[in-house]
mmCIF file of C-alpha atoms in Angstrom:
data_model
loop_
_atom_site.group_PDB
_atom_site.id
_atom_site.type_symbol
_atom_site.label_atom_id
_atom_site.label_comp_id
_atom_site.label_asym_id
_atom_site.label_seq_id
_atom_site.Cartn_x
_atom_site.Cartn_y
_atom_site.Cartn_z
ATOM 1 C CA MET Y 372 -12.911 -30.141 11.911
ATOM 2 C CA LYS Y 373 -14.495 -27.003 10.537
ATOM 3 C CA LEU Y 374 -12.114 -24.068 10.343
ATOM 4 C CA LEU Y 375 -13.622 -20.828 11.606
ATOM 5 C CA PHE Y 376 -12.339 -17.266 11.845
ATOM 6 C CA PRO Y 377 -14.117 -15.062 14.380
ATOM 7 C CA SER Y 378 -13.874 -11.532 13.100
ATOM 8 C CA ILE Y 379 -14.655 -8.125 14.518
ATOM 9 C CA GLY Y 380 -14.894 -6.664 11.027
ATOM 10 C CA TYR Y 381 -13.264 -6.036 7.716
ATOM 11 C CA ASP Y 382 -12.200 -3.011 5.712
ATOM 12 C CA ARG Y 383 -12.183 -3.010 1.926
ATOM 13 C CA LEU Y 384 -10.189 -1.032 -0.589
ATOM 14 C CA ARG Y 385 -7.198 -0.103 1.500
ATOM 15 C CA MET Y 386 -4.541 1.358 -0.730
ATOM 16 C CA GLU Y 387 -0.926 0.560 -0.038
ATOM 17 C CA THR Y 388 -1.320 0.841 3.720
ATOM 18 C CA ASP Y 389 -0.880 -2.870 4.331
ATOM 19 C CA GLY Y 390 1.614 -3.553 1.616
ATOM 20 C CA GLU Y 391 1.569 -3.410 -2.100
ATOM 21 C CA GLY Y 392 -1.617 -2.674 -3.985
ATOM 22 C CA VAL Y 393 -5.256 -2.718 -2.963
ATOM 23 C CA THR Y 394 -5.998 -4.830 0.102
ATOM 24 C CA THR Y 395 -8.862 -5.896 2.296
ATOM 25 C CA LEU Y 396 -8.152 -5.998 6.013
ATOM 26 C CA VAL Y 397 -9.877 -8.766 7.962
ATOM 27 C CA CYS Y 398 -9.545 -8.526 11.726
ATOM 28 C CA ALA Y 399 -9.555 -11.476 14.076
ATOM 29 C CA GLN Y 400 -11.206 -11.528 17.437
ATOM 30 C CA GLY Y 401 -8.863 -12.825 20.064
ATOM 31 C CA CYS Y 402 -5.446 -11.704 21.224
ATOM 32 C CA PRO Y 403 -3.083 -12.934 23.931
ATOM 33 C CA LEU Y 404 -1.826 -9.422 24.675
ATOM 34 C CA ARG Y 405 -3.494 -6.753 26.738
ATOM 35 C CA CYS Y 406 -2.035 -3.582 25.300
ATOM 36 C CA LYS Y 407 -3.002 -0.456 27.130
ATOM 37 C CA TYR Y 408 -3.592 1.529 23.943
ATOM 38 C CA CYS Y 409 -4.961 -1.257 21.789
ATOM 39 C CA ILE Y 410 -6.392 0.159 18.575
ATOM 40 C CA ASN Y 411 -9.029 -2.578 18.506
ATOM 41 C CA PRO Y 412 -9.963 -3.361 22.089
ATOM 42 C CA GLU Y 413 -13.036 -5.208 20.901
ATOM 43 C CA SER Y 414 -10.657 -7.806 19.511
ATOM 44 C CA SER Y 415 -9.909 -9.107 22.997
ATOM 45 C CA CYS Y 416 -11.048 -12.646 23.657
ATOM 46 C CA ASN Y 417 -13.535 -11.712 26.352
ATOM 47 C CA ARG Y 418 -15.592 -9.317 24.237
ATOM 48 C CA GLY Y 419 -18.402 -11.759 23.587
ATOM 49 C CA LYS Y 420 -19.783 -12.948 20.306
ATOM 50 C CA PRO Y 421 -17.775 -11.965 17.222
ATOM 51 C CA ARG Y 422 -19.390 -9.810 14.583
ATOM 52 C CA HIS Y 423 -18.655 -12.359 11.863
ATOM 53 C CA LEU Y 424 -17.774 -16.039 11.946
ATOM 54 C CA PHE Y 425 -16.170 -16.938 8.659
ATOM 55 C CA THR Y 426 -15.348 -20.224 7.037
ATOM 56 C CA PRO Y 427 -12.591 -20.085 4.400
ATOM 57 C CA GLU Y 428 -15.251 -20.323 1.706
ATOM 58 C CA SER Y 429 -17.491 -17.596 3.144
ATOM 59 C CA LEU Y 430 -14.571 -15.228 3.550
ATOM 60 C CA TYR Y 431 -13.439 -15.900 -0.005
ATOM 61 C CA ASN Y 432 -16.953 -15.243 -1.311
ATOM 62 C CA LEU Y 433 -16.952 -11.960 0.594
ATOM 63 C CA VAL Y 434 -13.599 -10.610 -0.527
ATOM 64 C CA LYS Y 435 -13.512 -11.873 -4.106
ATOM 65 C CA ILE Y 436 -15.573 -8.877 -5.206
ATOM 66 C CA ASP Y 437 -12.309 -6.937 -5.247
ATOM 67 C CA SER Y 438 -10.302 -9.666 -6.966
ATOM 68 C CA LEU Y 439 -9.823 -7.517 -10.074
ATOM 69 C CA TYR Y 440 -8.084 -4.872 -7.970
ATOM 70 C CA PHE Y 441 -6.021 -7.474 -6.091
ATOM 71 C CA LEU Y 442 -4.767 -9.055 -9.279
ATOM 72 C CA ALA Y 443 -4.190 -5.739 -11.027
ATOM 73 C CA THR Y 444 -2.157 -4.154 -8.233
ATOM 74 C CA GLY Y 445 -0.562 -7.163 -6.537
ATOM 75 C CA GLY Y 446 -2.749 -6.725 -3.501
ATOM 76 C CA GLY Y 447 -4.769 -9.160 -1.482
ATOM 77 C CA ILE Y 448 -5.836 -9.841 2.055
ATOM 78 C CA MET Y 449 -4.308 -8.475 5.224
ATOM 79 C CA PHE Y 450 -5.111 -10.566 8.287
ATOM 80 C CA GLY Y 451 -4.967 -8.430 11.419
ATOM 81 C CA GLY Y 452 -6.806 -8.170 14.631
ATOM 82 C CA GLY Y 453 -6.504 -9.187 17.317
ATOM 83 C CA GLU Y 454 -3.937 -11.882 16.664
ATOM 84 C CA PRO Y 455 -4.614 -13.589 13.331
ATOM 85 C CA LEU Y 456 -1.983 -16.303 13.802
ATOM 86 C CA LEU Y 457 -4.262 -17.843 16.403
ATOM 87 C CA TYR Y 458 -6.189 -18.974 13.316
ATOM 88 C CA VAL Y 459 -3.250 -19.952 11.124
ATOM 89 C CA ASP Y 460 -4.923 -23.148 9.933
ATOM 90 C CA PHE Y 461 -7.853 -21.102 8.692
ATOM 91 C CA MET Y 462 -5.509 -18.687 6.959
ATOM 92 C CA GLU Y 463 -3.757 -21.564 5.241
ATOM 93 C CA ALA Y 464 -7.045 -22.998 4.003
ATOM 94 C CA PHE Y 465 -8.079 -19.569 2.750
ATOM 95 C CA SER Y 466 -4.796 -19.056 0.931
ATOM 96 C CA LYS Y 467 -5.412 -22.282 -0.987
ATOM 97 C CA LEU Y 468 -8.814 -21.004 -2.118
ATOM 98 C CA ALA Y 469 -7.239 -17.768 -3.357
ATOM 99 C CA PRO Y 470 -3.802 -18.606 -4.745
ATOM 100 C CA ASP Y 471 -3.692 -15.390 -6.778
ATOM 101 C CA PHE Y 472 -4.234 -13.119 -3.785
ATOM 102 C CA LYS Y 473 -1.303 -11.909 -1.759
ATOM 103 C CA ILE Y 474 -1.595 -12.791 1.920
ATOM 104 C CA TYR Y 475 -0.329 -10.281 4.452
ATOM 105 C CA CYS Y 476 -0.307 -10.740 8.198
ATOM 106 C CA GLU Y 477 -0.090 -8.151 10.950
ATOM 107 C CA THR Y 478 0.978 -9.922 14.116
ATOM 108 C CA SER Y 479 2.584 -9.496 17.492
ATOM 109 C CA LEU Y 480 4.234 -12.933 17.106
ATOM 110 C CA TRP Y 481 3.143 -13.750 20.658
ATOM 111 C CA VAL Y 482 1.985 -17.203 19.569
ATOM 112 C CA ASN Y 483 3.112 -20.798 19.529
ATOM 113 C CA PRO Y 484 6.192 -21.450 17.319
ATOM 114 C CA ARG Y 485 4.139 -24.041 15.417
ATOM 115 C CA GLN Y 486 1.912 -21.236 14.222
ATOM 116 C CA ILE Y 487 4.933 -19.266 13.047
ATOM 117 C CA ARG Y 488 6.272 -22.233 11.072
ATOM 118 C CA LYS Y 489 2.894 -22.807 9.446
ATOM 119 C CA ALA Y 490 2.399 -19.143 8.539
ATOM 120 C CA ALA Y 491 5.864 -18.932 7.025
ATOM 121 C CA GLU Y 492 4.766 -21.392 4.338
ATOM 122 C CA PHE Y 493 2.123 -19.162 2.740
ATOM 123 C CA VAL Y 494 2.181 -15.591 4.077
ATOM 124 C CA ASP Y 495 3.724 -13.195 1.581
ATOM 125 C CA HIS Y 496 4.659 -10.485 4.054
ATOM 126 C CA PHE Y 497 4.602 -10.055 7.821
ATOM 127 C CA MET Y 498 4.005 -6.747 9.558
ATOM 128 C CA VAL Y 499 5.384 -7.442 13.022
ATOM 129 C CA ASP Y 500 4.182 -5.156 15.786
ATOM 130 C CA ILE Y 501 7.041 -5.635 18.221
ATOM 131 C CA LYS Y 502 6.099 -2.654 20.446
ATOM 132 C CA ASP Y 503 9.514 -2.323 22.086
ATOM 133 C CA THR Y 504 12.383 -4.765 22.626
ATOM 134 C CA ASP Y 505 13.003 -3.543 26.157
ATOM 135 C CA PRO Y 506 11.537 -6.326 28.343
ATOM 136 C CA GLU Y 507 10.371 -3.905 31.034
ATOM 137 C CA ILE Y 508 8.587 -1.669 28.562
ATOM 138 C CA TYR Y 509 7.096 -4.634 26.737
ATOM 139 C CA ARG Y 510 5.760 -6.156 29.961
ATOM 140 C CA ALA Y 511 4.375 -2.845 31.193
ATOM 141 C CA TYR Y 512 2.568 -2.117 27.921
ATOM 142 C CA THR Y 513 1.310 -5.574 26.893
ATOM 143 C CA GLY Y 514 1.125 -7.502 30.147
ATOM 144 C CA LYS Y 515 3.277 -10.282 28.635
ATOM 145 C CA GLU Y 516 6.960 -11.129 28.397
ATOM 146 C CA PHE Y 517 9.016 -10.031 25.387
ATOM 147 C CA GLN Y 518 11.016 -13.275 25.267
ATOM 148 C CA ARG Y 519 8.414 -15.231 23.309
ATOM 149 C CA ALA Y 520 7.915 -12.490 20.727
ATOM 150 C CA GLY Y 521 11.665 -12.049 20.348
ATOM 151 C CA GLU Y 522 12.320 -15.764 19.888
ATOM 152 C CA ASN Y 523 9.507 -16.064 17.377
ATOM 153 C CA LEU Y 524 10.853 -13.105 15.416
ATOM 154 C CA ARG Y 525 14.244 -14.749 15.136
ATOM 155 C CA LEU Y 526 12.553 -17.999 14.114
ATOM 156 C CA LEU Y 527 10.498 -16.204 11.482
ATOM 157 C CA LEU Y 528 13.594 -14.440 10.177
ATOM 158 C CA SER Y 529 15.331 -17.781 9.740
ATOM 159 C CA LEU Y 530 12.337 -19.183 7.874
ATOM 160 C CA VAL Y 531 11.368 -16.385 5.472
ATOM 161 C CA GLY Y 532 14.232 -13.910 5.389
ATOM 162 C CA ALA Y 533 14.355 -10.187 6.073
ATOM 163 C CA ASP Y 534 12.592 -9.125 2.867
ATOM 164 C CA LYS Y 535 9.314 -10.617 4.021
ATOM 165 C CA ILE Y 536 9.303 -8.908 7.396
ATOM 166 C CA THR Y 537 8.588 -5.301 8.339
ATOM 167 C CA VAL Y 538 8.893 -4.503 12.027
ATOM 168 C CA ARG Y 539 6.714 -1.713 13.353
ATOM 169 C CA LEU Y 540 8.320 0.494 15.967
ATOM 170 C CA PRO Y 541 5.761 2.750 17.595
ATOM 171 C CA ARG Y 542 6.514 5.623 19.904
ATOM 172 C CA ILE Y 543 4.057 4.928 22.699
ATOM 173 C CA PRO Y 544 3.272 7.884 24.979
ATOM 174 C CA ASP Y 545 4.082 7.193 28.631
ATOM 175 C CA PHE Y 546 5.896 3.980 27.738
ATOM 176 C CA ASN Y 547 8.797 4.663 25.414
ATOM 177 C CA ALA Y 548 10.631 7.439 23.637
ATOM 178 C CA ASP Y 549 12.841 7.884 20.587
ATOM 179 C CA ASP Y 550 15.963 6.576 22.286
ATOM 180 C CA HIS Y 551 14.136 3.360 23.170
ATOM 181 C CA ARG Y 552 13.088 3.012 19.553
ATOM 182 C CA ASP Y 553 16.656 3.627 18.417
ATOM 183 C CA LYS Y 554 17.863 0.857 20.739
ATOM 184 C CA SER Y 555 15.140 -1.480 19.494
ATOM 185 C CA GLU Y 556 16.061 -0.785 15.899
ATOM 186 C CA ALA Y 557 19.750 -1.315 16.593
ATOM 187 C CA LEU Y 558 19.075 -4.663 18.247
ATOM 188 C CA LEU Y 559 16.780 -5.797 15.459
ATOM 189 C CA ARG Y 560 19.315 -4.799 12.827
ATOM 190 C CA GLU Y 561 21.841 -7.001 14.616
ATOM 191 C CA TRP Y 562 19.376 -9.852 14.284
ATOM 192 C CA GLY Y 563 19.102 -9.168 10.556
ATOM 193 C CA ILE Y 564 15.892 -7.170 10.238
ATOM 194 C CA THR Y 565 16.142 -4.550 7.488
ATOM 195 C CA ARG Y 566 12.658 -3.105 7.110
ATOM 196 C CA PHE Y 567 11.147 -0.848 9.728
ATOM 197 C CA ASP Y 568 8.011 1.219 10.064
ATOM 198 C CA ARG Y 569 8.393 3.957 12.658
ATOM 199 C CA PHE Y 570 5.305 5.834 13.702
ATOM 200 C CA ASP Y 571 3.758 7.582 16.685
ATOM 201 C CA TYR Y 572 0.729 6.701 18.694
ATOM 202 C CA ILE Y 573 -1.591 9.607 19.323
ATOM 203 C CA ILE Y 574 -3.909 8.951 22.212
ATOM 204 C CA LYS Y 575 -7.489 9.930 21.570
ATOM 205 C CA GLU Y 576 -9.113 11.193 24.736
ATOM 206 C CA LYS Y 577 -12.419 9.666 25.735
ATOM 207 C CA ASN Y 578 -14.459 12.844 25.189
ATOM 208 C CA GLN Y 579 -12.929 13.797 21.818
ATOM 209 C CA MET K 1197 -7.396 9.089 1.759
ATOM 210 C CA THR K 1198 -11.053 10.083 1.570
ATOM 211 C CA GLY K 1199 -13.698 7.902 0.026
ATOM 212 C CA LYS K 1200 -13.995 10.250 -2.915
ATOM 213 C CA GLU K 1201 -10.246 10.072 -3.518
ATOM 214 C CA LYS K 1202 -10.411 6.274 -3.380
ATOM 215 C CA CYS K 1203 -13.267 6.336 -5.850
ATOM 216 C CA LYS K 1204 -11.267 8.476 -8.274
ATOM 217 C CA ALA K 1205 -8.183 6.317 -7.919
ATOM 218 C CA LEU K 1206 -10.147 3.132 -8.556
ATOM 219 C CA LYS K 1207 -11.986 4.690 -11.467
ATOM 220 C CA LYS K 1208 -8.658 5.578 -13.001
ATOM 221 C CA LEU K 1209 -7.389 2.065 -12.324
ATOM 222 C CA ARG K 1210 -10.384 0.567 -14.117
ATOM 223 C CA ALA K 1211 -9.746 2.856 -17.080
ATOM 224 C CA GLN K 1212 -6.085 1.772 -17.156
ATOM 225 C CA ILE K 1213 -7.069 -1.892 -17.133
ATOM 226 C CA ALA K 1214 -9.566 -1.304 -19.927
ATOM 227 C CA ASP K 1215 -7.013 0.648 -21.948
ATOM 228 C CA ALA K 1216 -4.354 -2.044 -21.550
ATOM 229 C CA ASN K 1217 -6.820 -4.583 -22.885
ATOM 230 C CA GLU K 1218 -8.089 -2.442 -25.782
ATOM 231 C CA ILE K 1219 -11.554 -2.220 -24.260
ATOM 232 C CA GLN K 1220 -13.401 0.952 -25.126
ATOM 233 C CA TRP K 1221 -14.401 2.370 -21.806
ATOM 234 C CA VAL K 1222 -16.657 5.376 -21.283
ATOM 235 C CA THR K 1223 -18.082 6.212 -17.904
ATOM 236 C CA GLU K 1224 -19.608 9.223 -16.276
ATOM 237 C CA GLU K 1225 -18.126 11.204 -13.474
ATOM 238 C CA CYS K 1226 -19.854 10.437 -10.193
ATOM 239 C CA PRO K 1227 -22.119 13.390 -9.311
ATOM 240 C CA TYR K 1228 -22.290 12.586 -5.619
ATOM 241 C CA GLU K 1229 -20.441 15.126 -3.519
ATOM 242 C CA GLY K 1230 -20.846 13.787 -0.003
ATOM 243 C CA GLU K 1231 -18.783 11.290 1.949
ATOM 244 C CA CYS K 1232 -18.661 7.804 0.527
ATOM 245 C CA PRO K 1233 -16.666 4.650 1.263
ATOM 246 C CA GLY K 1234 -14.847 4.721 -2.070
ATOM 247 C CA THR K 1235 -17.216 2.328 -3.759
ATOM 248 C CA CYS K 1236 -20.926 2.013 -4.383
ATOM 249 C CA PRO K 1237 -23.196 -0.280 -6.395
ATOM 250 C CA ARG K 1238 -22.539 1.774 -9.501
ATOM 251 C CA CYS K 1239 -18.777 1.453 -9.189
ATOM 252 C CA GLU K 1240 -19.096 -2.235 -8.542
ATOM 253 C CA GLU K 1241 -21.296 -2.640 -11.565
ATOM 254 C CA GLU K 1242 -18.440 -1.119 -13.578
ATOM 255 C CA VAL K 1243 -16.059 -3.680 -12.076
ATOM 256 C CA ARG K 1244 -18.408 -6.477 -13.046
ATOM 257 C CA MET K 1245 -18.729 -5.184 -16.603
ATOM 258 C CA LEU K 1246 -14.979 -4.840 -16.910
ATOM 259 C CA GLU K 1247 -14.521 -8.406 -15.700
ATOM 260 C CA GLU K 1248 -17.067 -9.561 -18.268
ATOM 261 C CA ALA K 1249 -15.228 -7.735 -21.024
ATOM 262 C CA LEU K 1250 -11.934 -9.287 -19.932
ATOM 263 C CA GLU K 1251 -13.537 -12.733 -19.917
ATOM 264 C CA CYS K 1252 -14.850 -12.150 -23.449
ATOM 265 C CA ARG K 1253 -11.382 -11.186 -24.530
ATOM 266 C CA ARG K 1254 -9.964 -14.336 -22.959
ATOM 267 C CA LYS K 1255 -12.540 -16.503 -24.744
ATOM 268 C CA GLU K 1256 -11.561 -14.884 -28.035
ATOM 269 C CA GLY K 1257 -8.046 -16.115 -27.448
ATOM 270 C CA LYS K 1258 -6.626 -12.641 -27.017
ATOM 271 C CA SER K 1259 -4.100 -11.776 -24.372
ATOM 272 C CA VAL K 1260 -5.504 -10.368 -21.161
ATOM 273 C CA VAL K 1261 -3.478 -7.947 -19.072
ATOM 274 C CA LYS K 1262 -4.577 -8.225 -15.455
ATOM 275 C CA SER K 1263 -1.499 -7.355 -13.461
ATOM 276 C CA GLY K 1264 1.252 -4.765 -13.252
ATOM 277 C CA PHE K 1265 -0.914 -1.765 -12.431
ATOM 278 C CA SER K 1266 -0.567 0.583 -9.522
ATOM 279 C CA VAL K 1267 -2.917 2.850 -7.668
ATOM 280 C CA ASP K 1268 -2.542 6.513 -8.477
ATOM 281 C CA LYS K 1269 -1.945 7.942 -5.036
ATOM 282 C CA LYS K 1270 -1.954 11.535 -6.222
ATOM 283 C CA PHE K 1271 -5.672 11.431 -5.508
ATOM 284 C CA GLY K 1272 -4.790 10.798 -1.887
ATOM 285 C CA SER K 1273 -4.114 13.445 0.720
ATOM 286 C CA GLU K 1274 -0.655 14.907 0.632
ATOM 287 C CA GLU K 1275 1.768 13.992 3.362
ATOM 288 C CA LYS K 1276 2.267 17.125 5.436
ATOM 289 C CA SER K 1277 5.226 15.789 7.319
ATOM 290 C CA ASP K 1278 7.405 12.744 7.462
ATOM 291 C CA ALA K 1279 5.999 11.719 10.820
ATOM 292 C CA LYS K 1280 3.471 8.901 10.641
ATOM 293 C CA VAL K 1281 0.878 8.786 13.352
ATOM 294 C CA GLU K 1282 -1.632 6.247 14.494
ATOM 295 C CA THR K 1283 -4.526 7.305 16.644
ATOM 296 C CA VAL K 1284 -5.276 4.876 19.405
ATOM 297 C CA SER K 1285 -7.498 4.878 22.433
ATOM 298 C CA ASN K 1286 -6.875 4.259 26.055
ATOM 299 C CA SER K 1287 -8.568 0.892 26.259
ATOM 300 C CA THR K 1288 -8.778 0.855 30.047
ATOM 301 C CA GLU K 1289 -11.052 3.903 30.126
ATOM 302 C CA THR K 1290 -13.805 2.704 27.810
ATOM 303 C CA ASP K 1291 -16.070 -0.254 27.401
ATOM 304 C CA GLY K 1292 -15.057 -0.716 23.785
ATOM 305 C CA SER K 1293 -18.066 0.798 22.088
ATOM 306 C CA GLU K 1294 -16.542 4.271 21.891
ATOM 307 C CA ASP K 1295 -13.182 3.008 20.845
ATOM 308 C CA ALA K 1296 -14.863 1.497 17.836
ATOM 309 C CA GLN K 1297 -14.983 4.991 16.376
ATOM 310 C CA ILE K 1298 -11.261 4.876 15.861
ATOM 311 C CA ALA K 1299 -10.984 1.601 14.015
ATOM 312 C CA PRO K 1300 -12.019 1.770 10.379
ATOM 313 C CA PHE K 1301 -14.478 -1.054 10.851
ATOM 314 C CA ALA K 1302 -16.439 0.466 13.704
ATOM 315 C CA PRO K 1303 -20.201 0.028 13.860
ATOM 316 C CA GLY K 1304 -21.719 2.548 11.510
ATOM 317 C CA SER K 1305 -18.486 2.868 9.554
ATOM 318 C CA PRO K 1306 -19.240 2.766 5.841
ATOM 319 C CA LEU K 1307 -17.043 -0.234 5.288
ATOM 320 C CA MET K 1308 -18.063 -2.150 8.397
ATOM 321 C CA GLY K 1309 -19.228 -5.363 6.859
ATOM 322 C CA VAL K 1310 -21.539 -3.509 4.476
ATOM 323 C CA PRO K 1311 -22.440 -5.815 1.646
ATOM 324 C CA ALA K 1312 -21.597 -4.477 -1.764
ATOM 325 C CA TRP K 1313 -25.213 -4.437 -2.796
ATOM 326 C CA ASN K 1314 -26.362 -2.019 -0.091
ATOM 327 C CA MET K 1315 -27.247 1.233 -1.739
ATOM 328 C CA PRO K 1316 -26.057 4.415 -0.060
ATOM 329 C CA PRO K 1317 -29.069 6.652 0.602
ATOM 330 C CA HIS K 1318 -27.943 9.281 -1.919
ATOM 331 C CA ILE K 1319 -28.361 6.898 -4.853
ATOM 332 C CA SER K 1320 -32.175 7.053 -4.780
ATOM 333 C CA GLU K 1321 -31.963 10.830 -5.131
ATOM 334 C CA ASN K 1322 -30.178 10.633 -8.469
ATOM 335 C CA LYS K 1323 -32.062 10.341 -11.699
ATOM 336 C CA PRO K 1324 -31.300 7.096 -13.501
ATOM 337 C CA LYS K 1325 -28.263 7.538 -15.662
ATOM 338 C CA VAL K 1326 -27.329 5.585 -18.722
ATOM 339 C CA PHE K 1327 -23.702 5.168 -19.437
ATOM 340 C CA LEU K 1328 -22.505 3.926 -22.716
ATOM 341 C CA LEU K 1329 -20.112 1.092 -22.676
ATOM 342 C CA GLU K 1330 -19.021 -0.172 -26.002
ATOM 343 C CA LYS K 1331 -17.337 -3.464 -26.246
ATOM 344 C CA GLN K 1332 -15.297 -4.718 -29.110
ATOM 345 C CA GLN K 1333 -16.643 -8.181 -29.407
ATOM 346 C CA ASN K 1334 -16.592 -11.052 -31.723
ATOM 347 C CA GLU K 1335 -20.255 -11.915 -32.368
ATOM 348 C CA ASP K 1336 -19.525 -15.595 -32.068
ATOM 349 C CA ALA K 1337 -17.628 -15.314 -28.811
ATOM 350 C CA CYS K 1338 -20.062 -13.447 -26.583
ATOM 351 C CA GLU K 1339 -23.806 -13.630 -26.124
ATOM 352 C CA SER K 1340 -24.472 -9.954 -25.400
ATOM 353 C CA THR K 1341 -23.825 -8.732 -28.935
ATOM 354 C CA SER K 1342 -27.387 -7.448 -29.227
ATOM 355 C CA ARG K 1343 -26.436 -4.674 -26.831
ATOM 356 C CA GLU K 1344 -23.735 -3.294 -29.089
ATOM 357 C CA GLU K 1345 -25.945 -0.878 -30.953
ATOM 358 C CA LYS K 1346 -27.973 0.318 -27.982
ATOM 359 C CA PRO K 1347 -26.842 2.459 -25.130
ATOM 360 C CA ARG K 1348 -26.420 0.167 -22.189
ATOM 361 C CA ARG K 1349 -29.014 0.781 -19.519
ATOM 362 C CA GLY K 1350 -27.537 1.848 -16.276
ATOM 363 C CA TRP K 1351 -28.205 -0.363 -13.315
ATOM 364 C CA LEU K 1352 -30.426 2.302 -11.721
ATOM 365 C CA SER K 1353 -32.955 2.124 -14.523
ATOM 366 C CA ARG K 1354 -33.291 -1.571 -13.836
ATOM 367 C CA TRP K 1355 -34.474 -0.702 -10.341
ATOM 368 C CA PHE K 1356 -36.571 2.380 -11.102
ATOM 369 C CA GLY K 1357 -37.771 1.508 -14.610
ATOM 370 C CA SER K 1358 -37.591 3.477 -17.788
ATOM 371 C CA GLY K 1359 -40.435 5.818 -16.872
ATOM 372 C CA LYS K 1360 -42.670 4.397 -19.596
ATOM 373 C CA ARG K 1361 -46.250 3.447 -18.814
ATOM 374 C CA ASN K 1362 -48.648 0.894 -20.300
ATOM 375 C CA ARG K 1363 -52.143 1.634 -21.638
ATOM 376 C CA LYS K 1364 -53.645 1.548 -18.147
ATOM 377 C CA GLY K 1365 -51.244 4.194 -16.992
ATOM 378 C CA LYS K 1366 -49.266 1.806 -14.908
ATOM 379 C CA LYS K 1367 -45.532 1.726 -15.099
ATOM 380 C CA LYS K 1368 -44.008 -0.986 -17.242
#
């Protein structure tokens, strides 16, 4: 079966925003969540034909132009989206074509546990966008239940360890505040998470 | 980080790689002053030449240093505060096409799937430049030794010619 990765686009020469070194971000089309302030709404499944449809080989041929920078700085490819773990088999095949590239993954973890187990074998670092650990807030913002994401995070922690996971804790206007983030961080620290990335969402108005 | 800052950081990185591998590396400062994505065909030609020089070095049996470098972020914008922000859109109020302006890979964005060989419009305005790149080579190891004594023609002159004309007045 041919492995394909529908993509809404890619961004070259990112510097230490996705992890160590110079990276290329490749964004998947398709996501199980329906976040109100999604940064890439075109990544939703019902947005029609993807901008690119990659095979592992075609993606490698595209990104290898920056291989000198990847090798020099310890960088590589960041799979984001959308939800890249929907295409974990593709990612695995790609990682075998580019064993010298670091593989990073930005994910909500709202996927099947099988996909988590597979990704744990080859992904070098996970950026987990957990939104908020409060189930009410999570459901209100994403339209889905927190339980699956929480269970998958604990599974991932048991598979790869805390050093390979950074949990993103956004302050989302109209949905959570600093005390919610503090509670989320406290809970996640109890679970064993040690790396956090706290940041604020700033809502861009339609006419700006 | 602006495109120009990225360009400077990557230029410095290339120089560091060349220096670590004892490759004599001389390039010109980019004259373009407008917005750019941080790379252009000229920059990528430099990457290709550096990779060639590293491959020559490897074939000569010399050690090649390809890792352990870091990007010089002082070319990036200074952090004004500790607060990190991420600009998002209200996805329920748009049809997606406007939101694309926020994501770095929006339609029209310089890095949105633009192949490396696409020339930014400003390139055709520049006069062809020749930049000298000297390689320390073993004549037996690499085929391009005949270029050692001549200034290496910049990639632009390959596209626009040397300006010389034949006897009929046509460009060579």
